[in-house]
Amino acid sequence: MIHIISATLIFGTGLGSAFYLYRAHLSKDNRAIAFAARNVVIADWMFTTPAVIIQPITGVWLMYVMSYTWQTPWILIALGLFVLVGVCWLPVVWIQIKIRQLAEQSLQTGDLLCENPIYKRYIKIWFALGWPAFSAVIVIFYLMVFKPNY
């Protein structure tokens, strides 16, 4: 149960955060972007980070309880995809913090954040990293549910 809830938190928080930050970006409203970025960073620390820590612990425990080995093909694929998600997520967390900082600065200066070249670069990288991460999580869910024999 804990494994399923933490997996759901990773996917759900990621999807929700991506939706709200991207919608705020499309609005080109500094206040909306600052609000969304603040809350996305908080959500990552409150929900995603603990879930990412819990996932491998509960996953190894489930392997033991269910008598799976480290050589089980679907487990190896799922672990590789979990690492891929982490490789995408870590820079995304950093980028979200930077976006939040830029958004807060824009509220002070009144400059339009969406015209800031650094912000534009960050949002493009953030968006690009989301696709492989979300795709990998969906494949991991598939592997966990169906446990295919390769």
mmCIF file of C-alpha atoms in Angstrom:
data_model
loop_
_atom_site.group_PDB
_atom_site.id
_atom_site.type_symbol
_atom_site.label_atom_id
_atom_site.label_comp_id
_atom_site.label_asym_id
_atom_site.label_seq_id
_atom_site.Cartn_x
_atom_site.Cartn_y
_atom_site.Cartn_z
ATOM 1 C CA MET A 1 0.000 0.000 0.000
ATOM 2 C CA ILE A 2 2.774 2.455 0.920
ATOM 3 C CA HIS A 3 4.573 1.648 -2.330
ATOM 4 C CA ILE A 4 1.444 2.352 -4.381
ATOM 5 C CA ILE A 5 0.650 5.575 -2.515
ATOM 6 C CA SER A 6 4.199 6.893 -2.884
ATOM 7 C CA ALA A 7 4.222 6.024 -6.609
ATOM 8 C CA THR A 8 0.917 7.823 -6.990
ATOM 9 C CA LEU A 9 2.290 10.853 -5.142
ATOM 10 C CA ILE A 10 5.292 11.009 -7.474
ATOM 11 C CA PHE A 11 3.106 10.887 -10.565
ATOM 12 C CA GLY A 12 0.221 12.988 -9.265
ATOM 13 C CA THR A 13 2.313 15.730 -7.714
ATOM 14 C CA GLY A 14 4.506 15.870 -10.796
ATOM 15 C CA LEU A 15 1.563 16.052 -13.164
ATOM 16 C CA GLY A 16 -0.286 18.627 -11.055
ATOM 17 C CA SER A 17 2.802 20.764 -10.588
ATOM 18 C CA ALA A 18 3.599 20.652 -14.287
ATOM 19 C CA PHE A 19 0.049 21.593 -15.184
ATOM 20 C CA TYR A 20 -0.146 24.592 -12.843
ATOM 21 C CA LEU A 21 3.314 25.959 -13.576
ATOM 22 C CA TYR A 22 2.841 25.592 -17.333
ATOM 23 C CA ARG A 23 -0.597 27.228 -17.212
ATOM 24 C CA ALA A 24 0.877 30.076 -15.178
ATOM 25 C CA HIS A 25 3.652 30.406 -17.765
ATOM 26 C CA LEU A 26 1.091 30.612 -20.576
ATOM 27 C CA SER A 27 -0.712 33.417 -18.728
ATOM 28 C CA LYS A 28 2.467 35.561 -18.857
ATOM 29 C CA ASP A 29 1.339 37.012 -15.530
ATOM 30 C CA ASN A 30 4.269 37.516 -13.141
ATOM 31 C CA ARG A 31 2.025 37.060 -10.109
ATOM 32 C CA ALA A 32 0.561 33.802 -11.415
ATOM 33 C CA ILE A 33 3.998 32.426 -12.277
ATOM 34 C CA ALA A 34 5.415 33.441 -8.885
ATOM 35 C CA PHE A 35 2.457 31.869 -7.059
ATOM 36 C CA ALA A 36 2.641 28.640 -9.064
ATOM 37 C CA ALA A 37 6.438 28.391 -8.791
ATOM 38 C CA ARG A 38 6.326 28.911 -5.008
ATOM 39 C CA ASN A 39 3.780 26.149 -4.621
ATOM 40 C CA VAL A 40 5.466 23.757 -7.050
ATOM 41 C CA VAL A 41 8.690 23.995 -5.034
ATOM 42 C CA ILE A 42 6.768 23.391 -1.795
ATOM 43 C CA ALA A 43 4.927 20.407 -3.328
ATOM 44 C CA ASP A 44 8.212 18.850 -4.452
ATOM 45 C CA TRP A 45 9.657 19.064 -0.938
ATOM 46 C CA MET A 46 6.474 17.970 0.848
ATOM 47 C CA PHE A 47 5.266 15.182 -1.428
ATOM 48 C CA THR A 48 7.665 14.172 -4.198
ATOM 49 C CA THR A 49 10.906 14.041 -2.208
ATOM 50 C CA PRO A 50 9.598 11.739 0.556
ATOM 51 C CA ALA A 51 7.894 9.537 -2.050
ATOM 52 C CA VAL A 52 11.124 9.249 -4.061
ATOM 53 C CA ILE A 53 12.931 8.131 -0.896
ATOM 54 C CA ILE A 54 10.197 5.649 0.066
ATOM 55 C CA GLN A 55 9.913 4.048 -3.405
ATOM 56 C CA PRO A 56 13.206 2.108 -3.457
ATOM 57 C CA ILE A 57 12.844 1.072 0.190
ATOM 58 C CA THR A 58 9.364 -0.352 -0.279
ATOM 59 C CA GLY A 59 10.313 -1.735 -3.693
ATOM 60 C CA VAL A 60 13.189 -3.785 -2.263
ATOM 61 C CA TRP A 61 10.950 -4.945 0.580
ATOM 62 C CA LEU A 62 8.280 -6.050 -1.922
ATOM 63 C CA MET A 63 10.918 -7.900 -3.966
ATOM 64 C CA TYR A 64 11.888 -9.817 -0.853
ATOM 65 C CA VAL A 65 8.296 -10.549 0.225
ATOM 66 C CA MET A 66 7.260 -11.619 -3.274
ATOM 67 C CA SER A 67 10.484 -13.639 -3.877
ATOM 68 C CA TYR A 68 11.659 -11.656 -6.899
ATOM 69 C CA THR A 69 15.358 -11.392 -7.660
ATOM 70 C CA TRP A 70 17.487 -8.537 -8.940
ATOM 71 C CA GLN A 71 17.730 -10.431 -12.236
ATOM 72 C CA THR A 72 13.974 -10.225 -12.892
ATOM 73 C CA PRO A 73 13.801 -8.395 -16.255
ATOM 74 C CA TRP A 74 10.815 -6.138 -15.502
ATOM 75 C CA ILE A 75 12.404 -5.095 -12.197
ATOM 76 C CA LEU A 76 15.670 -4.215 -13.938
ATOM 77 C CA ILE A 77 13.777 -2.167 -16.526
ATOM 78 C CA ALA A 78 11.730 -0.437 -13.814
ATOM 79 C CA LEU A 79 14.900 0.398 -11.858
ATOM 80 C CA GLY A 80 16.551 1.812 -14.964
ATOM 81 C CA LEU A 81 13.488 3.939 -15.657
ATOM 82 C CA PHE A 82 13.397 5.064 -11.997
ATOM 83 C CA VAL A 83 17.001 6.279 -12.400
ATOM 84 C CA LEU A 84 16.013 8.057 -15.644
ATOM 85 C CA VAL A 85 13.167 9.788 -13.804
ATOM 86 C CA GLY A 86 15.629 10.886 -11.108
ATOM 87 C CA VAL A 87 18.092 12.173 -13.699
ATOM 88 C CA CYS A 88 15.280 14.302 -15.146
ATOM 89 C CA TRP A 89 13.749 15.299 -11.789
ATOM 90 C CA LEU A 90 16.874 16.606 -10.038
ATOM 91 C CA PRO A 91 17.574 19.358 -12.589
ATOM 92 C CA VAL A 92 13.831 20.106 -12.721
ATOM 93 C CA VAL A 93 13.817 20.777 -8.968
ATOM 94 C CA TRP A 94 16.767 23.143 -9.367
ATOM 95 C CA ILE A 95 15.101 24.861 -12.338
ATOM 96 C CA GLN A 96 11.842 25.283 -10.412
ATOM 97 C CA ILE A 97 13.747 26.970 -7.583
ATOM 98 C CA LYS A 98 15.443 29.279 -10.092
ATOM 99 C CA ILE A 99 12.101 30.052 -11.772
ATOM 100 C CA ARG A 100 10.634 30.871 -8.368
ATOM 101 C CA GLN A 101 13.555 33.238 -7.667
ATOM 102 C CA LEU A 102 13.220 34.930 -11.063
ATOM 103 C CA ALA A 103 9.462 35.253 -10.571
ATOM 104 C CA GLU A 104 9.929 36.832 -7.143
ATOM 105 C CA GLN A 105 12.457 39.278 -8.636
ATOM 106 C CA SER A 106 10.042 40.150 -11.437
ATOM 107 C CA LEU A 107 7.427 41.075 -8.850
ATOM 108 C CA GLN A 108 9.899 43.543 -7.356
ATOM 109 C CA THR A 109 11.169 45.020 -10.621
ATOM 110 C CA GLY A 110 7.966 44.892 -12.650
ATOM 111 C CA ASP A 111 9.857 43.391 -15.606
ATOM 112 C CA LEU A 112 7.836 40.920 -17.675
ATOM 113 C CA LEU A 113 9.234 37.542 -16.671
ATOM 114 C CA CYS A 114 8.292 35.850 -19.952
ATOM 115 C CA GLU A 115 10.676 38.197 -21.782
ATOM 116 C CA ASN A 116 13.639 37.243 -19.587
ATOM 117 C CA PRO A 117 16.026 35.080 -21.673
ATOM 118 C CA ILE A 118 17.168 33.088 -18.632
ATOM 119 C CA TYR A 119 13.567 32.329 -17.703
ATOM 120 C CA LYS A 120 12.820 31.315 -21.311
ATOM 121 C CA ARG A 121 15.763 28.897 -21.283
ATOM 122 C CA TYR A 122 14.757 27.435 -17.910
ATOM 123 C CA ILE A 123 11.131 26.891 -18.899
ATOM 124 C CA LYS A 124 12.153 25.157 -22.155
ATOM 125 C CA ILE A 125 14.516 22.785 -20.328
ATOM 126 C CA TRP A 126 11.932 22.209 -17.575
ATOM 127 C CA PHE A 127 9.282 21.354 -20.178
ATOM 128 C CA ALA A 128 11.635 19.100 -22.173
ATOM 129 C CA LEU A 129 12.703 17.112 -19.091
ATOM 130 C CA GLY A 130 9.100 16.470 -18.110
ATOM 131 C CA TRP A 131 8.277 14.329 -21.139
ATOM 132 C CA PRO A 132 10.795 11.511 -20.613
ATOM 133 C CA ALA A 133 10.151 11.545 -16.858
ATOM 134 C CA PHE A 134 6.362 11.236 -17.168
ATOM 135 C CA SER A 135 6.654 8.652 -19.926
ATOM 136 C CA ALA A 136 9.031 6.590 -17.804
ATOM 137 C CA VAL A 137 6.689 6.724 -14.797
ATOM 138 C CA ILE A 138 3.809 5.446 -16.945
ATOM 139 C CA VAL A 139 5.962 2.544 -18.154
ATOM 140 C CA ILE A 140 6.990 1.809 -14.549
ATOM 141 C CA PHE A 141 3.313 1.671 -13.555
ATOM 142 C CA TYR A 142 2.709 -0.764 -16.423
ATOM 143 C CA LEU A 143 5.609 -2.968 -15.321
ATOM 144 C CA MET A 144 4.504 -2.968 -11.689
ATOM 145 C CA VAL A 145 0.919 -3.886 -12.555
ATOM 146 C CA PHE A 146 1.478 -6.485 -15.299
ATOM 147 C CA LYS A 147 4.943 -7.839 -14.347
ATOM 148 C CA PRO A 148 5.632 -9.080 -17.876
ATOM 149 C CA ASN A 149 7.868 -12.114 -18.419
ATOM 150 C CA TYR A 150 10.437 -11.205 -21.038
#
